[in-house]
Short mmCIF file of C-alpha atoms in Angstrom, two decimals:
data_model
loop_
_atom_site.label_atom_id
_atom_site.label_comp_id
_atom_site.label_asym_id
_atom_site.label_seq_id
_atom_site.Cartn_x
_atom_site.Cartn_y
_atom_site.Cartn_z
CA UNK D 1 -4.07 12.05 -2.25
CA UNK D 2 -6.04 9.40 -3.75
CA UNK D 3 -7.34 10.03 -6.97
CA UNK D 4 -4.22 12.13 -8.40
CA UNK D 5 -2.17 11.41 -11.39
CA UNK D 6 0.67 9.11 -10.95
CA UNK D 7 4.01 8.44 -12.60
CA UNK D 8 6.45 6.35 -13.31
CA UNK D 9 9.93 6.07 -12.46
CA UNK D 10 10.92 6.93 -15.98
CA UNK D 11 8.36 9.52 -16.17
CA UNK D 12 9.46 10.99 -13.06
CA UNK D 13 13.17 10.99 -14.10
CA UNK D 14 12.14 12.85 -17.33
CA UNK D 15 9.77 15.68 -16.38
CA UNK D 16 11.75 16.85 -13.18
CA UNK D 17 14.95 15.61 -14.03
CA UNK D 18 15.83 13.33 -11.02
CA UNK D 19 18.60 10.74 -11.94
CA UNK D 20 16.96 7.26 -11.66
CA UNK D 21 19.95 6.18 -9.26
CA UNK D 22 18.74 9.36 -6.92
CA UNK D 23 15.21 7.93 -6.90
CA UNK D 24 15.72 4.54 -6.25
CA UNK D 25 17.99 5.65 -3.07
CA UNK D 26 15.45 7.70 -1.75
CA UNK D 27 12.94 4.51 -1.98
CA UNK D 28 15.32 1.99 -0.56
CA UNK D 29 16.28 4.20 2.16
CA UNK D 30 12.58 4.89 3.30
CA UNK D 31 12.46 8.44 2.47
CA UNK D 32 9.86 8.09 0.07
CA UNK D 33 7.13 5.28 -0.11
CA UNK D 34 5.75 5.39 -3.71
CA UNK D 35 1.99 5.87 -3.71
CA UNK D 36 1.55 2.74 -5.81
CA UNK D 37 4.39 0.31 -4.01
CA UNK D 38 3.88 -2.58 -6.34
CA UNK D 39 3.79 -0.90 -9.53
CA UNK D 40 6.15 1.73 -8.08
CA UNK D 41 4.44 4.59 -9.12
CA UNK D 42 4.58 8.03 -7.58
CA UNK D 43 2.06 10.80 -7.19
CA UNK D 44 2.22 14.58 -6.31
CA UNK D 45 3.45 14.24 -2.59
CA UNK D 46 6.11 11.68 -3.63
CA UNK D 47 7.41 14.08 -6.15
CA UNK D 48 7.21 17.12 -3.98
CA UNK D 49 9.23 15.06 -1.25
CA UNK D 50 11.74 13.57 -4.03
CA UNK D 51 12.33 17.55 -4.70
CA UNK D 52 12.51 18.60 -1.41
CA UNK D 53 15.10 15.96 -0.67
CA UNK D 54 17.26 16.92 -3.89
CA UNK D 55 17.20 20.58 -2.43
CA UNK D 56 18.07 19.59 1.13
CA UNK D 57 21.24 17.56 -0.26
CA UNK D 58 22.35 19.58 -3.09
CA UNK D 59 21.81 23.21 -2.25
CA UNK D 60 21.75 23.11 1.50
CA UNK D 61 24.37 20.56 2.09
CA UNK D 62 22.21 18.10 4.18
CA UNK D 63 23.78 14.71 4.56
CA UNK D 64 21.95 10.99 4.25
CA UNK D 65 22.10 10.60 8.22
CA UNK D 66 20.10 13.94 8.54
CA UNK D 67 17.70 13.49 5.79
CA UNK D 68 15.38 10.99 7.86
CA UNK D 69 15.18 13.33 10.83
CA UNK D 70 14.50 16.53 8.91
CA UNK D 71 11.67 14.41 6.94
CA UNK D 72 10.34 13.39 10.33
CA UNK D 73 10.35 16.67 11.84
CA UNK D 74 8.49 18.20 9.00
CA UNK D 75 5.93 15.74 8.72
CA UNK D 76 5.41 16.08 12.56
CA UNK D 77 5.27 19.86 11.87
CA UNK D 78 2.67 19.51 8.85
CA UNK D 79 0.79 17.05 11.08
CA UNK D 80 0.64 19.76 14.25
CA UNK D 81 0.11 22.72 11.57
CA UNK D 82 -2.82 21.25 9.65
CA UNK D 83 -4.35 19.73 13.33
CA UNK D 84 -4.30 22.93 14.97
CA UNK D 85 -5.94 24.87 12.17
CA UNK D 86 -8.45 22.27 12.05
CA UNK D 87 -9.14 22.82 15.92
CA UNK D 88 -9.19 26.47 15.80
CA UNK D 89 -11.81 26.25 13.09
CA UNK D 90 -13.61 24.21 15.17
CA UNK D 91 -13.28 26.02 18.24
CA UNK D 92 -14.22 29.42 17.16
CA UNK U 10 14.63 23.84 -7.10
CA UNK U 11 11.15 25.18 -8.55
CA UNK U 12 11.98 28.76 -8.13
CA UNK U 13 11.38 31.71 -10.13
CA UNK U 14 14.12 34.22 -9.99
CA UNK U 15 12.97 37.78 -8.47
CA UNK U 16 13.06 40.89 -10.28
CA UNK U 17 17.09 41.33 -10.53
CA UNK U 18 18.36 42.74 -7.33
CA UNK U 19 22.20 43.02 -6.51
CA UNK U 20 22.67 39.27 -5.65
CA UNK U 21 25.74 40.11 -3.18
CA UNK U 22 23.17 42.47 -1.34
CA UNK U 23 20.57 39.83 -1.07
CA UNK U 24 23.04 37.37 0.00
CA UNK U 25 24.59 39.78 2.47
CA UNK U 26 28.07 39.07 1.02
CA UNK U 27 30.73 41.50 0.07
CA UNK U 28 31.56 41.36 -3.88
CA UNK U 29 35.25 40.27 -2.85
CA UNK U 30 33.70 37.15 -1.17
CA UNK U 31 35.09 33.84 -2.06
CA UNK U 32 32.59 31.17 -3.55
CA UNK U 33 32.67 29.04 -0.14
CA UNK U 34 31.66 32.50 1.70
CA UNK U 35 28.88 33.03 -0.95
CA UNK U 36 27.81 29.32 -0.73
CA UNK U 37 27.87 29.55 3.11
CA UNK U 38 25.66 32.33 3.23
CA UNK U 39 23.37 31.32 1.05
CA UNK U 40 23.17 28.07 2.95
CA UNK U 41 22.36 29.88 5.97
CA UNK U 42 19.64 32.00 4.96
CA UNK U 43 18.01 29.38 2.85
CA UNK U 44 17.75 27.16 5.86
CA UNK U 45 15.97 30.14 7.60
CA UNK U 46 13.69 31.15 5.09
CA UNK U 47 12.87 27.83 3.49
CA UNK U 48 9.23 27.62 2.82
CA UNK U 49 9.02 23.89 4.14
CA UNK U 50 10.42 25.30 7.63
CA UNK U 51 8.03 28.17 7.24
CA UNK U 52 4.92 26.68 5.55
CA UNK U 53 2.05 28.92 4.67
CA UNK U 54 4.50 31.81 5.12
CA UNK U 55 4.31 34.19 1.86
CA UNK U 56 7.11 36.49 3.26
CA UNK U 57 9.60 33.44 3.89
CA UNK U 58 8.80 32.24 0.46
CA UNK U 59 9.39 35.38 -1.17
CA UNK U 60 12.84 35.72 0.40
CA UNK U 61 13.78 32.05 -0.38
CA UNK U 62 13.08 33.05 -3.89
CA UNK U 63 15.35 36.02 -3.83
CA UNK U 64 17.82 34.20 -2.06
CA UNK U 65 17.56 31.09 -4.78
CA UNK U 66 17.56 34.22 -7.65
CA UNK U 67 20.82 35.29 -6.14
CA UNK U 68 22.45 32.32 -5.47
CA UNK U 69 21.73 31.39 -9.30
CA UNK U 70 23.58 34.41 -10.51
CA UNK U 71 26.90 34.31 -8.48
CA UNK U 72 26.54 30.42 -6.90
CA UNK U 73 29.30 29.23 -9.53
CA UNK U 74 32.53 30.93 -10.71
CA UNK U 75 30.90 30.64 -14.45
CA UNK U 76 27.79 32.36 -13.45
CA UNK U 77 29.34 34.72 -11.37
CA UNK U 78 32.16 35.91 -13.91
CA UNK U 79 29.28 36.44 -16.40
CA UNK U 80 27.02 38.45 -13.66
CA UNK U 81 29.79 40.50 -12.90
CA UNK U 82 30.77 41.55 -16.54
CA UNK U 83 26.73 42.30 -16.94
CA UNK U 84 26.31 39.33 -19.18
CA UNK U 85 23.67 37.19 -17.54
CA UNK U 86 20.40 35.96 -18.18
CA UNK U 87 17.38 38.20 -16.47
CA UNK U 88 14.97 35.91 -17.84
CA UNK U 89 13.18 33.96 -14.86
CA UNK U 90 14.54 30.42 -14.15
CA UNK U 91 12.95 27.49 -13.65
CA UNK U 92 13.81 23.87 -13.11
CA UNK U 93 12.10 21.34 -15.12
CA UNK U 94 8.71 19.97 -13.85
CA UNK U 95 7.40 22.49 -11.47
CA UNK U 96 4.88 21.74 -9.03
CA UNK U 97 4.34 22.65 -5.51
CA UNK U 98 6.30 22.88 -2.20
CA UNK U 99 6.57 19.83 -0.22
CA UNK U 100 4.43 21.41 2.69
CA UNK U 101 1.68 22.34 0.06
CA UNK U 102 0.87 18.81 -0.58
CA UNK U 103 0.53 18.00 3.12
CA UNK U 104 -2.43 20.16 3.68
CA UNK U 105 -5.51 17.91 3.89
CA UNK U 106 -6.53 14.50 5.63
CA UNK U 107 -5.21 12.37 2.54
CA UNK U 108 -1.76 13.37 2.89
CA UNK U 109 0.16 10.17 3.31
CA UNK U 110 3.35 11.45 4.95
CA UNK U 111 2.40 13.68 7.57
CA UNK U 112 -1.21 12.05 8.64
CA UNK U 113 0.70 8.70 9.11
CA UNK U 114 2.82 10.73 12.12
CA UNK U 115 -0.96 11.25 13.43
CA UNK U 116 -1.69 7.40 13.72
CA UNK U 117 -2.28 6.88 17.30
CA UNK U 118 -2.26 10.49 18.21
CA UNK U 119 -5.36 12.27 19.04
CA UNK U 120 -4.99 15.77 17.95
CA UNK U 121 -8.31 17.02 19.44
CA UNK U 122 -7.36 16.13 23.17
CA UNK U 123 -3.67 17.18 22.39
CA UNK U 124 -4.86 20.71 21.28
CA UNK U 125 -7.65 21.14 23.93
CA UNK U 126 -4.96 20.00 26.39
CA UNK U 127 -2.59 22.71 25.44
CA UNK U 128 -4.88 25.44 24.79
CA UNK U 129 -8.36 24.61 25.93
CA UNK U 130 -7.81 26.77 29.42
CA UNK U 131 -6.42 29.73 27.53
CA UNK U 132 -9.63 29.71 25.29
CA UNK U 133 -11.59 29.82 28.60
CA UNK U 134 -12.70 26.33 28.17
CA UNK U 135 -14.12 26.93 24.43
CA UNK U 136 -15.14 23.18 23.97
CA UNK U 137 -16.83 23.58 27.67
CA UNK U 138 -14.16 21.49 29.49
CA UNK U 139 -13.21 23.18 32.69
CA UNK U 140 -11.18 21.60 35.88
CA UNK U 141 -7.40 21.37 35.68
CA UNK U 142 -5.03 20.98 32.62
CA UNK U 143 -4.17 17.78 31.12
CA UNK U 144 -0.50 17.32 30.91
CA UNK U 145 1.03 18.43 27.83
CA UNK U 146 1.27 16.32 24.59
CA UNK U 147 3.06 13.15 24.72
CA UNK U 148 6.74 13.20 24.51
CA UNK U 149 8.66 11.97 21.64
CA UNK U 150 11.06 9.86 22.66
CA UNK U 151 12.07 6.57 20.40
CA UNK U 152 9.58 6.01 17.66
CA UNK U 153 8.95 2.95 15.58
CA UNK U 154 9.29 3.26 11.84
CA UNK U 155 6.47 3.30 9.33
CA UNK U 156 4.66 -0.17 8.63
CA UNK U 157 4.40 -0.88 5.03
CA UNK U 158 1.44 -2.80 3.11
CA UNK U 159 1.93 -4.69 0.14
CA UNK U 160 -0.54 -7.18 -1.98
CA UNK U 161 0.62 -10.60 -3.03
CA UNK U 162 -1.25 -12.73 -5.52
CA UNK U 163 -1.20 -16.36 -4.42
CA UNK U 164 -2.46 -19.53 -6.69
CA UNK U 165 -4.98 -21.38 -5.13
CA UNK U 166 -3.25 -24.44 -4.99
CA UNK U 167 -0.46 -22.91 -3.10
CA UNK U 168 -2.92 -22.45 -0.01
CA UNK U 169 -3.94 -26.24 0.08
CA UNK U 170 -0.35 -27.42 -0.08
CA UNK U 171 1.00 -24.62 1.85
CA UNK U 172 4.53 -22.80 -0.22
CA UNK U 173 7.35 -20.58 0.35
CA UNK U 174 7.79 -17.46 -1.81
CA UNK U 175 10.66 -15.13 -1.84
CA UNK U 176 9.16 -11.47 -2.86
CA UNK U 177 11.40 -8.38 -3.63
CA UNK U 178 9.76 -5.13 -2.12
CA UNK U 179 10.31 -1.88 -3.92
CA UNK U 180 13.11 -0.81 -1.52
CA UNK U 181 14.75 -3.73 -2.61
CA UNK U 182 14.59 -5.90 0.53
CA UNK U 183 13.86 -9.66 -0.12
CA UNK U 184 11.53 -11.13 1.92
CA UNK U 185 10.88 -14.78 2.40
CA UNK U 186 7.08 -15.67 2.59
CA UNK U 187 5.42 -18.75 3.57
CA UNK U 188 1.83 -19.34 2.73
CA UNK U 189 0.50 -21.24 5.46
CA UNK U 190 -2.13 -24.13 4.44
CA UNK U 191 -5.58 -22.66 4.52
CA UNK U 192 -4.41 -19.20 4.37
CA UNK U 193 -7.63 -17.27 3.31
CA UNK U 194 -8.06 -14.31 0.47
CA UNK U 195 -7.46 -11.02 2.25
CA UNK U 196 -5.55 -12.52 5.42
CA UNK U 197 -2.44 -10.41 6.05
CA UNK U 198 0.85 -11.80 6.90
CA UNK U 199 3.03 -9.58 9.26
CA UNK U 200 6.52 -9.27 9.09
CA UNK U 201 7.90 -7.68 12.45
CA UNK U 202 10.78 -5.29 11.99
CA UNK U 203 11.24 -5.39 8.26
CA UNK U 204 9.49 -1.89 7.62
CA UNK U 205 10.70 1.47 7.66
CA UNK U 206 13.67 2.42 10.05
CA UNK U 207 12.75 3.58 13.49
CA UNK U 208 13.76 7.21 14.97
CA UNK U 209 15.96 7.91 17.75
CA UNK U 210 16.69 4.57 18.22
CA UNK U 211 12.96 3.19 17.92
CA UNK U 212 12.16 -0.35 16.44
CA UNK U 213 11.54 -0.86 12.76
CA UNK U 214 8.24 -0.75 11.37
CA UNK U 215 6.39 -3.76 10.18
CA UNK U 216 5.58 -5.46 6.68
CA UNK U 217 2.05 -6.55 5.94
CA UNK U 218 1.44 -8.75 2.93
CA UNK U 219 -2.08 -9.24 2.17
CA UNK U 220 -2.89 -12.61 0.32
CA UNK U 221 -5.04 -12.44 -2.86
CA UNK U 222 -5.96 -15.86 -3.81
CA UNK U 223 -6.37 -16.38 -7.86
CA UNK U 224 -8.18 -19.50 -9.20
CA UNK U 225 -6.59 -21.89 -11.31
CA UNK U 226 -7.50 -21.90 -15.29
CA UNK U 227 -10.64 -23.20 -16.05
CA UNK U 228 -12.11 -23.17 -12.46
CA UNK U 229 -14.42 -20.55 -10.98
CA UNK U 230 -14.64 -19.72 -7.63
CA UNK U 231 -18.24 -19.38 -6.13
CA UNK U 232 -17.63 -18.59 -1.95
CA UNK U 233 -15.93 -21.82 -1.23
CA UNK U 234 -16.80 -23.71 -3.90
CA UNK U 235 -15.05 -24.43 -7.13
CA UNK U 236 -16.99 -24.56 -10.12
CA UNK U 237 -15.57 -26.92 -13.32
CA UNK U 238 -17.46 -26.87 -16.51
CA UNK U 239 -16.76 -30.69 -17.63
CA UNK U 240 -17.31 -32.15 -21.13
CA UNK U 241 -18.63 -35.45 -21.52
CA UNK U 242 -19.75 -37.57 -24.72
CA UNK U 243 -23.56 -38.29 -25.87
CA UNK U 244 -22.76 -41.85 -24.86
CA UNK U 245 -21.48 -41.28 -21.03
CA UNK U 246 -24.41 -38.98 -20.85
CA UNK U 247 -27.11 -41.60 -22.06
CA UNK U 248 -25.37 -44.66 -20.59
CA UNK U 249 -23.45 -43.20 -17.42
CA UNK U 250 -19.52 -43.60 -16.82
CA UNK U 251 -16.89 -43.64 -14.59
CA UNK U 252 -14.42 -40.58 -15.77
CA UNK U 253 -11.36 -39.03 -14.52
CA UNK U 254 -11.97 -35.35 -13.43
CA UNK U 255 -9.48 -32.59 -12.57
CA UNK U 256 -9.45 -31.02 -9.34
CA UNK U 257 -6.78 -28.65 -8.15
CA UNK U 258 -4.75 -31.35 -6.66
CA UNK U 259 -4.80 -33.71 -9.53
CA UNK U 260 -7.40 -36.03 -11.01
CA UNK U 261 -10.08 -38.29 -9.52
CA UNK U 262 -12.61 -40.77 -10.78
CA UNK U 263 -16.08 -39.75 -10.56
CA UNK U 264 -19.27 -41.64 -11.57
CA UNK U 265 -21.79 -39.83 -14.11
CA UNK U 266 -25.10 -41.46 -13.36
CA UNK U 267 -26.90 -42.54 -16.86
CA UNK U 268 -29.23 -40.19 -18.51
CA UNK U 269 -27.34 -37.24 -17.00
CA UNK U 270 -27.87 -34.01 -19.05
CA UNK U 271 -25.84 -30.64 -20.01
CA UNK U 272 -26.09 -28.38 -16.85
CA UNK U 273 -26.58 -31.34 -14.42
CA UNK U 274 -24.11 -30.73 -11.40
CA UNK U 275 -22.31 -33.42 -9.50
CA UNK U 276 -20.31 -32.45 -6.15
CA UNK U 277 -16.80 -33.54 -5.15
CA UNK U 278 -16.88 -32.86 -1.57
CA UNK U 279 -13.71 -31.33 0.16
CA UNK U 280 -11.99 -30.35 -3.00
CA UNK U 281 -13.09 -26.39 -2.82
CA UNK U 282 -11.58 -23.39 -1.16
CA UNK U 283 -10.68 -23.01 2.61
CA UNK U 284 -13.49 -20.92 4.17
CA UNK U 285 -14.23 -20.21 8.11
CA UNK U 286 -17.01 -22.60 9.32
CA UNK U 287 -19.55 -20.12 10.90
CA UNK U 288 -20.46 -22.12 13.64
CA UNK U 289 -17.27 -24.08 14.76
CA UNK U 290 -14.83 -21.25 13.80
CA UNK U 291 -12.70 -24.02 11.79
CA UNK U 292 -11.42 -23.72 8.61
CA UNK U 293 -12.95 -26.08 6.24
CA UNK U 294 -13.00 -26.53 2.46
CA UNK U 295 -15.66 -26.35 0.16
CA UNK U 296 -16.75 -28.61 -2.50
CA UNK U 297 -15.83 -28.99 -6.22
CA UNK U 298 -18.68 -28.75 -8.46
CA UNK U 299 -18.57 -30.34 -11.79
CA UNK U 300 -21.03 -28.88 -14.47
CA UNK U 301 -21.66 -31.41 -17.19
CA UNK U 302 -21.70 -30.19 -20.64
CA UNK U 303 -22.39 -32.68 -23.19
CA UNK U 304 -20.54 -32.51 -26.32
CA UNK U 305 -21.16 -34.16 -29.86
CA UNK U 306 -18.60 -35.37 -31.86
CA UNK U 307 -16.45 -33.20 -34.36
CA UNK U 308 -17.70 -35.77 -37.29
CA UNK U 309 -20.97 -37.44 -36.93
CA UNK U 310 -20.67 -41.31 -36.82
CA UNK U 311 -22.62 -42.39 -39.78
CA UNK U 312 -24.12 -45.27 -37.54
CA UNK U 313 -25.17 -42.88 -34.93
CA UNK U 314 -26.87 -40.68 -37.61
CA UNK U 315 -28.74 -43.52 -39.08
CA UNK U 316 -29.91 -44.87 -35.95
CA UNK U 317 -31.11 -41.26 -35.03
CA UNK U 318 -32.59 -41.09 -38.30
CA UNK U 319 -34.52 -44.37 -37.60
CA UNK U 320 -35.82 -43.34 -34.34
CA UNK U 321 -36.71 -40.10 -34.60
CA UNK U 322 -40.15 -40.45 -36.35
CA UNK U 323 -42.08 -40.67 -33.15
CA UNK U 324 -39.71 -39.95 -30.34
CA UNK U 325 -39.30 -36.31 -30.89
CA UNK U 326 -39.30 -34.35 -28.18
CA UNK U 327 -39.04 -30.16 -27.35
CA UNK U 328 -35.96 -29.22 -25.32
CA UNK U 329 -37.73 -25.63 -24.87
CA UNK U 330 -40.57 -26.70 -23.20
CA UNK U 331 -41.08 -26.88 -19.51
CA UNK U 332 -41.60 -30.56 -19.32
CA UNK U 333 -38.48 -31.07 -20.74
CA UNK U 334 -36.33 -28.66 -18.74
CA UNK U 335 -38.01 -30.13 -15.63
CA UNK U 336 -37.05 -33.47 -16.83
CA UNK U 337 -33.16 -32.86 -16.86
#
């Protein structure tokens, strides 16, 4: 997602209503790796991932232990989905 | 959740619970169906997305005792509810080759081969491959965690002597980084097992720190040489002198030959930057180039001025002519 807008931690908290500690927890748990890791700035992918994790935890009752497993499976699903669409186009 | 509430329907029906259901029953019903219809688990399915929005809208109405009481007495906000910020679902950000998270999963996996082996025969060898099917895709057992890459700015002096630094990663983890003598700009230092955690018992990923070397103030790096502009007096320029010149490792004595001019370059061997010798492959240091610059005194000495006045007639020269340039 190069070239997209990026946001500082304070902006992410303000715009999307994430608690500061929640975002830090997600980064420290390696669930979210900021698009710009040294400056700690987040892009659209990071924000969508933060929102997904919040939904999983607060609305669907998923605990911390299950989060990395679900994220991994979703990334696997998305990779295969995009790759298969690409493969189908080229095979048609 | 970034959800617009759908056209008001009976939320009890939407969630499949009786009106007399307890809050726990409502929450469990919502969670059960939301997990089934979540758009990120059904990427691209408009039906799942619509159903999920219905569920979320219904749960907004009766998910808490307060909201439920309002709904039951007909006092509820029918305006679409939206949480702050908005933005796409996660799967919608993972659609292209630039998607960092899902594409990092694909590192080392040849998707072309994988799909060819899974579906190639079923499509009658669409890409012209016949023969037996390859075994289906690789099984995913324990997997190594994600590698992480960072940059670190290092003072040039530290690459000459070597140094140890503590750095704190965004994750809060502290790493002790030993900058080895002779490290080159762009070199990557690897810290095995310090990256993202592994999955299913797999090892943690690695951290890579790329070294970016910064020249000290007053020095300019040109390839493996370091350039230093060095002021000298008129007397030193005319008569020659032995002067103390700073290098990145302290001062050294250097001889200025008589009749030196501004722009003259003097070389101090081996005081530059490490580079890889293309012939031997060894790491060797470049040189320091001292660029002389004649500086007149801030206040003119009357005796000097008088001497110049006395000698100027008949001894004038044009520093802008080719002859004077070649004389330097």
